[in-house]
Amino acid sequence: MLLALEASIFETNFIEQHEIIKNMLSAEIKDKYELVVGLEVHAQLLTKSKMYATDSTEYGNLPNTHISVLTLGHPGTLPKVNRKAVEFAVKMGLACNSQITRKNIFARKNYFYPDLPKGYQITQDKDPICVGGEVPVSLSDGTKKSIALTRIHMEEDAGKSMHLAGEVDTLVDFNRAGVPLIEIVSEPDIRSSEEAYAYLVEIKKLVRYLDICDGNMEEGSLRCDANISVRIRGEKEYGKKVEVKNMNSFRNVSRAIEYEYERQIELIEKGVEIISETRTFDATTGTTASMRTKEDLNDYRYFPEPDLSPVVVSEEWLESIKVSMPSLPRELHHKFVNEFGLPEYDAGVLTDSKEIALYFEGLCKLTKNYKAASNLMMGPVKSYLNELTLHISDFPISPERLAQLISLIDEGKVNFSVATQKIYPVMLKEREQSPLTIAQNLNLIQESDEGSLLPIIESVLAENEAKVAEYRSGKKGLMGMFMGQVMKKSHGKADPKVATKLLAEILDN
Amino acid sequence: MEKFLSFDDIQKSLENRETDCKAIVNYYLENIQTKAHLNAFVEVYKESALEQAAIVDEKISSGKAGKLAGMVIGIKDVLVYMDHESNASSKILKGFKSQFTATAIQKLIDEDAIIIGRLNCDEFGMGSSNENSAHGRVLNAADEERVPGGSSGGSAVAVQANLCTVSLGTDTGGSVRQPAAFTGIVGIKPTYSRVSRWGLIAYASSFDTIGVFSRNVQDNALVMEVMAGPDNFDSTVSRKDVPHYSELLHFDKRAKIAYLTETIESPALQEEIKENTISVLNRLKEEGHQVDEVHFPLLKYVLPTYYILTTAEASSNLSRFDGVKYGYRTPNAHNLESMYKMTRSEGFGEEVKRRIMLGTFVLSASYYDAYFTKAQRVRRLIKEFTENLLTKYDYIIMPTTPTTAFKFGEHNNDPVAMYLEDLFTVQASVSGVPSISIPNGKDKKGLPIGLQIMANSFKEAELYAFAKYLSEQNSNL
């Protein structure tokens, strides 16, 4: 059942193209101004059913297949809060060190739009479930900063209006109507597009670690609006802010911020006042344009939702949610640096995704050579996954097998490059074989006992008498050449450490 | 000859095999037809009622019948019933059929009640005279030139004229009690949240209740005990146990009764109503009950508080009727905005539009604190006063209405005069406490007078027992 509206109903040309700034502002002028940004992120929660109804939230189904009298706002229906969604919102709050509101009152936000079945959205107004909190971010130059949160609140999504090409009517799909959302509102703490980007990466990481949202901005499960203003550096008051919508990737959020920063500075420099308005981002031109909708004038007439009793987060409930919290990226990062002694860089890469971090954590229970484990993960493992765009859950090598490979290196049976270049590729294909078997089959076990290495070394020295003399007369740099020869003769199997030791003993005596 | 004047009558006739459910339904169907000009019924479910009667007869003979077997019920046109049309007496819901049944109705059906049809009312329950209906006005059977009261006017007249055994109404500010008073029958508004609102087309969610009209207290109590109680579809409904009201009707205590000076002394109060109310109070005193006069200085704020809060909620509740998903859509629009405006302008009646505009105004950013926030505070004061008083006293007694049934068109040019009809009924609505209206004699023109009794929240059992005691005294006069 598709609902039809007359096509002409929608005026599509409310986007007034904004003149692209042609003259780049000088760095000097730009430097006079400080950028001030606050972000509002909507995250679609991964609950099975909707925020106030039992309909499925599954994505990608035929239009209007996940609807009921409740989703469609039929007369006589009443909402009922999905407790799982409340739990997810609390998890996000705990992860951000927010205060959790115990008595949650819902509110109605009233406005008319065809994809809003009840004519109001049930959201939270004065009593959001999470108050305050912070999201720490790291920037490329190594600085760390904490972006403060204003609030996180629960609400429901709207349906989708579809203006299909060639269709006379505008169609509405209500599958998405009522899907639970949390809105994460930051303080205006962000001072650069890089900080905004880093903040979004962090939010995405958090929701994925918590398993409450798939964090996919392109598919719309994570959405971001930016409140952007500029002010003269040192000024205490904020400038007039502009809200920018329709940025469907992290990169576009950065681009929109950069564009707005320059646009607003230019206007101020020209003596034109900034107007508080809602603007839309155009990804093809990289510009923003004023949205001349009546929404600017909207008075949402919030008032307490009389159809829902307050939802109380009891001590017991809160405790059970705390207990169910997974390790957070910052906790794992801390562990990797402080317990495993890894460099900050490694810890950052390894905690980028929850699954990689957990795999790595599992691996480190099986080996004590954390640095080798980290090198393996960041090098061959990640490049294999990236190349085939696979998820770590599809990675064919178990942590046990990978730990065995590290043992081979530790025991001096193979060196790191043989392990990664010769044995690892076979392990990817031959799941049943242990790295040791593979190494043996390929005859890759290093010659590390002196008895078998000595004849090779002696023959190399015999073949290079002149060089030996040069070495002995002080040209110590020739050691590398001897080692190369030894490796060549041993077909790469000589343990470099043992070979160097033996060579030195013979040559220096 | 009038038959089946109480459920007790019906049960006795069924037990003695003098009649069966089919005959009872046929009797009412005939009455409905004879009294069709009263315009109480909007739609009669003749076939399904007769089918249901046959099923119940079967159950009776096999001894498996529920406790409402033989009861024939009419439902107000704001309660939804699966696969049946529900219009809330509005053009905007023309042709709308519900895909589910209101919990209150389902509970009655589960006890083998027979649903005979849906009843006329003021559009979306907004009105005090049943003159605001897309289905036309309802006539008061006591005087056909007069209104039956509202908004549940059809439900009141259906019981008054014996077109069904009992009927369901809804009461947001007096919509059951006031028409009960105007038609000389019993009508209750239960405690807010006592009966599930699932399936009740909302007017003002934090006030709306489902109430019962009947010819006597006993039948009313029985229907309420079946209908009340928890429901998974309504998160605001009370989980408190429901006492068996119909078995707790014996009254033999010395009651503490309060009456409010401001109601008895109200300049709007019709003389005979004042006299009859005072004579009840005097009689109670004589019988040894404690009867005290209490001041209620907040009375003058009750109506404004009620109208600010209910219209605010209504303006939001009625937003869903926009022509997009169901019901009426204007054929005349050319773009989205004109579709919204024309659909709603053409679909809603005057009074509904007035209340939507009032509600939108009081919720608007610039006036929110001056109206909505303040009204919420005053509501709390009224509720506290009423609940406190009802911990000191068992009951508050007052007239149900300031006047008896008025003539059609009498208040048409003055909405405020119409709102004054609710002067005495809104206190219980604003406070959420239960309140019942019972007949209390007639005025000089022979028009019914109602007496209103309020008790504290969830004291329906005590309220019914006292109402029965008073009704019996009144009918013995």
mmCIF file of N, CA, C and O in Angstrom, chain A residues 152-196:
data_model
loop_
_atom_site.group_PDB
_atom_site.id
_atom_site.type_symbol
_atom_site.label_atom_id
_atom_site.label_comp_id
_atom_site.label_asym_id
_atom_site.label_seq_id
_atom_site.Cartn_x
_atom_site.Cartn_y
_atom_site.Cartn_z
ATOM 1 N N ILE A 152 21.708 13.725 25.625
ATOM 2 C CA ILE A 152 21.312 12.683 24.672
ATOM 3 C C ILE A 152 19.848 12.392 24.986
ATOM 4 O O ILE A 152 19.504 12.195 26.149
ATOM 5 N N HIS A 153 18.991 12.435 23.980
ATOM 6 C CA HIS A 153 17.596 12.092 24.262
ATOM 7 C C HIS A 153 17.049 11.065 23.279
ATOM 8 O O HIS A 153 17.632 10.825 22.235
ATOM 9 N N MET A 154 15.941 10.453 23.664
ATOM 10 C CA MET A 154 15.317 9.407 22.850
ATOM 11 C C MET A 154 14.194 10.003 22.026
ATOM 12 O O MET A 154 13.485 10.888 22.494
ATOM 13 N N GLU A 155 14.012 9.509 20.824
ATOM 14 C CA GLU A 155 12.872 9.922 20.017
ATOM 15 C C GLU A 155 12.599 8.898 18.921
ATOM 16 O O GLU A 155 13.255 7.867 18.850
ATOM 17 N N GLU A 156 11.607 9.190 18.093
ATOM 18 C CA GLU A 156 11.247 8.258 17.027
ATOM 19 C C GLU A 156 11.536 8.898 15.680
ATOM 20 O O GLU A 156 11.458 10.109 15.526
ATOM 21 N N ASP A 157 11.850 8.057 14.708
ATOM 22 C CA ASP A 157 12.134 8.532 13.358
ATOM 23 C C ASP A 157 10.828 8.797 12.610
ATOM 24 O O ASP A 157 9.763 8.338 13.021
ATOM 25 N N ALA A 158 10.918 9.542 11.532
ATOM 26 C CA ALA A 158 9.757 9.772 10.665
ATOM 27 C C ALA A 158 9.812 8.768 9.508
ATOM 28 O O ALA A 158 10.819 8.070 9.339
ATOM 29 N N GLY A 159 8.765 8.704 8.717
ATOM 30 C CA GLY A 159 8.784 7.865 7.516
ATOM 31 C C GLY A 159 9.589 8.561 6.429
ATOM 32 O O GLY A 159 10.326 9.506 6.694
ATOM 33 N N LYS A 160 9.450 8.066 5.205
ATOM 34 C CA LYS A 160 10.210 8.667 4.102
ATOM 35 C C LYS A 160 9.262 9.095 2.991
ATOM 36 O O LYS A 160 8.475 8.284 2.515
ATOM 37 N N SER A 161 9.374 10.363 2.605
ATOM 38 C CA SER A 161 8.622 10.818 1.442
ATOM 39 C C SER A 161 9.471 10.519 0.225
ATOM 40 O O SER A 161 10.668 10.790 0.225
ATOM 41 N N MET A 162 8.872 9.954 -0.785
ATOM 42 C CA MET A 162 9.650 9.598 -1.968
ATOM 43 C C MET A 162 9.096 10.329 -3.183
ATOM 44 O O MET A 162 7.954 10.131 -3.575
ATOM 45 N N HIS A 163 9.945 11.197 -3.729
ATOM 46 C CA HIS A 163 9.553 11.940 -4.925
ATOM 47 C C HIS A 163 10.239 11.230 -6.094
ATOM 48 O O HIS A 163 11.346 11.570 -6.455
ATOM 49 N N LEU A 164 9.608 10.210 -6.618
ATOM 50 C CA LEU A 164 10.261 9.397 -7.636
ATOM 51 C C LEU A 164 10.171 10.061 -9.000
ATOM 52 O O LEU A 164 9.146 10.644 -9.357
ATOM 53 N N ALA A 165 11.263 9.923 -9.746
ATOM 54 C CA ALA A 165 11.294 10.496 -11.094
ATOM 55 C C ALA A 165 10.213 9.831 -11.939
ATOM 56 O O ALA A 165 10.026 8.621 -11.889
ATOM 57 N N GLY A 166 9.488 10.631 -12.671
ATOM 58 C CA GLY A 166 8.465 10.090 -13.559
ATOM 59 C C GLY A 166 7.139 9.797 -12.863
ATOM 60 O O GLY A 166 6.149 9.491 -13.499
ATOM 61 N N GLU A 167 7.130 9.875 -11.530
ATOM 62 C CA GLU A 167 5.885 9.631 -10.790
ATOM 63 C C GLU A 167 5.104 10.931 -10.672
ATOM 64 O O GLU A 167 5.681 11.989 -10.392
ATOM 65 N N VAL A 168 3.819 10.850 -10.862
ATOM 66 C CA VAL A 168 2.990 12.034 -10.705
ATOM 67 C C VAL A 168 2.781 12.307 -9.220
ATOM 68 O O VAL A 168 2.717 13.438 -8.768
ATOM 69 N N ASP A 169 2.686 11.228 -8.454
ATOM 70 C CA ASP A 169 2.393 11.373 -7.032
ATOM 71 C C ASP A 169 3.662 11.307 -6.188
ATOM 72 O O ASP A 169 4.649 10.712 -6.597
ATOM 73 N N THR A 170 3.601 11.913 -5.046
ATOM 74 C CA THR A 170 4.650 11.725 -4.052
ATOM 75 C C THR A 170 4.213 10.572 -3.170
ATOM 76 O O THR A 170 3.062 10.509 -2.757
ATOM 77 N N LEU A 171 5.109 9.659 -2.915
ATOM 78 C CA LEU A 171 4.741 8.467 -2.157
ATOM 79 C C LEU A 171 5.373 8.536 -0.767
ATOM 80 O O LEU A 171 6.412 9.151 -0.566
ATOM 81 N N VAL A 172 4.693 7.884 0.177
ATOM 82 C CA VAL A 172 5.227 7.863 1.533
ATOM 83 C C VAL A 172 5.414 6.423 1.990
ATOM 84 O O VAL A 172 4.510 5.607 1.849
ATOM 85 N N ASP A 173 6.618 6.142 2.488
ATOM 86 C CA ASP A 173 6.916 4.817 3.040
ATOM 87 C C ASP A 173 7.033 4.975 4.554
ATOM 88 O O ASP A 173 7.889 5.717 5.036
ATOM 89 N N PHE A 174 6.168 4.272 5.289
ATOM 90 C CA PHE A 174 6.149 4.428 6.750
ATOM 91 C C PHE A 174 6.967 3.364 7.486
ATOM 92 O O PHE A 174 6.876 3.271 8.703
ATOM 93 N N ASN A 175 7.728 2.542 6.739
ATOM 94 C CA ASN A 175 8.532 1.525 7.426
ATOM 95 C C ASN A 175 9.445 2.136 8.485
ATOM 96 O O ASN A 175 9.635 1.579 9.545
ATOM 97 N N ARG A 176 10.036 3.281 8.158
ATOM 98 C CA ARG A 176 10.986 3.892 9.077
ATOM 99 C C ARG A 176 10.289 4.679 10.194
ATOM 100 O O ARG A 176 10.900 5.009 11.213
ATOM 101 N N ALA A 177 9.007 4.992 9.985
ATOM 102 C CA ALA A 177 8.290 5.798 10.990
ATOM 103 C C ALA A 177 8.235 5.046 12.306
ATOM 104 O O ALA A 177 7.777 3.909 12.363
ATOM 105 N N GLY A 178 8.747 5.685 13.357
ATOM 106 C CA GLY A 178 8.709 5.065 14.677
ATOM 107 C C GLY A 178 9.956 4.299 15.047
ATOM 108 O O GLY A 178 10.051 3.756 16.147
ATOM 109 N N VAL A 179 10.935 4.226 14.137
ATOM 110 C CA VAL A 179 12.192 3.557 14.470
ATOM 111 C C VAL A 179 12.904 4.393 15.549
ATOM 112 O O VAL A 179 12.939 5.609 15.460
ATOM 113 N N PRO A 180 13.439 3.730 16.587
ATOM 114 C CA PRO A 180 14.029 4.501 17.686
ATOM 115 C C PRO A 180 15.313 5.229 17.290
ATOM 116 O O PRO A 180 16.138 4.683 16.552
ATOM 117 N N LEU A 181 15.442 6.434 17.799
ATOM 118 C CA LEU A 181 16.645 7.231 17.578
ATOM 119 C C LEU A 181 17.140 7.736 18.916
ATOM 120 O O LEU A 181 16.350 7.936 19.833
ATOM 121 N N ILE A 182 18.457 7.984 18.994
ATOM 122 C CA ILE A 182 18.911 8.879 20.044
ATOM 123 C C ILE A 182 19.513 10.084 19.349
ATOM 124 O O ILE A 182 20.082 9.963 18.267
ATOM 125 N N GLU A 183 19.331 11.244 19.949
ATOM 126 C CA GLU A 183 19.965 12.436 19.417
ATOM 127 C C GLU A 183 21.039 12.861 20.408
ATOM 128 O O GLU A 183 20.765 13.084 21.585
ATOM 129 N N ILE A 184 22.275 12.936 19.906
ATOM 130 C CA ILE A 184 23.416 13.283 20.748
ATOM 131 C C ILE A 184 23.782 14.727 20.421
ATOM 132 O O ILE A 184 24.161 15.031 19.292
ATOM 133 N N VAL A 185 23.617 15.602 21.392
ATOM 134 C CA VAL A 185 23.833 17.024 21.141
ATOM 135 C C VAL A 185 25.110 17.467 21.843
ATOM 136 O O VAL A 185 25.241 17.322 23.062
ATOM 137 N N SER A 186 26.060 18.018 21.078
ATOM 138 C CA SER A 186 27.307 18.473 21.696
ATOM 139 C C SER A 186 27.205 19.939 22.060
ATOM 140 O O SER A 186 26.389 20.684 21.529
ATOM 141 N N GLU A 187 28.054 20.332 22.975
ATOM 142 C CA GLU A 187 28.203 21.759 23.278
ATOM 143 C C GLU A 187 28.938 22.399 22.097
ATOM 144 O O GLU A 187 29.590 21.694 21.320
ATOM 145 N N PRO A 188 28.894 23.718 21.960
ATOM 146 C CA PRO A 188 29.646 24.351 20.860
ATOM 147 C C PRO A 188 31.139 24.380 21.183
ATOM 148 O O PRO A 188 31.743 25.426 21.320
ATOM 149 N N ASP A 189 31.723 23.194 21.309
ATOM 150 C CA ASP A 189 33.113 23.048 21.749
ATOM 151 C C ASP A 189 34.071 22.813 20.595
ATOM 152 O O ASP A 189 35.278 22.778 20.779
ATOM 153 N N ILE A 190 33.517 22.587 19.401
ATOM 154 C CA ILE A 190 34.342 22.181 18.273
ATOM 155 C C ILE A 190 34.891 23.421 17.577
ATOM 156 O O ILE A 190 34.148 24.369 17.320
ATOM 157 N N ARG A 191 36.212 23.411 17.316
ATOM 158 C CA ARG A 191 36.864 24.613 16.800
ATOM 159 C C ARG A 191 37.456 24.449 15.401
ATOM 160 O O ARG A 191 38.051 25.358 14.863
ATOM 161 N N SER A 192 37.348 23.251 14.826
ATOM 162 C CA SER A 192 37.864 23.070 13.465
ATOM 163 C C SER A 192 37.115 21.920 12.808
ATOM 164 O O SER A 192 36.484 21.110 13.490
ATOM 165 N N SER A 193 37.199 21.866 11.482
ATOM 166 C CA SER A 193 36.530 20.764 10.790
ATOM 167 C C SER A 193 37.199 19.446 11.146
ATOM 168 O O SER A 193 36.551 18.407 11.189
ATOM 169 N N GLU A 194 38.479 19.495 11.453
ATOM 170 C CA GLU A 194 39.167 18.262 11.847
ATOM 171 C C GLU A 194 38.620 17.740 13.171
ATOM 172 O O GLU A 194 38.408 16.545 13.341
ATOM 173 N N GLU A 195 38.368 18.658 14.096
ATOM 174 C CA GLU A 195 37.793 18.238 15.381
ATOM 175 C C GLU A 195 36.397 17.628 15.176
ATOM 176 O O GLU A 195 36.039 16.646 15.810
ATOM 177 N N ALA A 196 35.639 18.242 14.273
ATOM 178 C CA ALA A 196 34.295 17.727 13.992
ATOM 179 C C ALA A 196 34.399 16.307 13.443
ATOM 180 O O ALA A 196 33.668 15.403 13.853
#
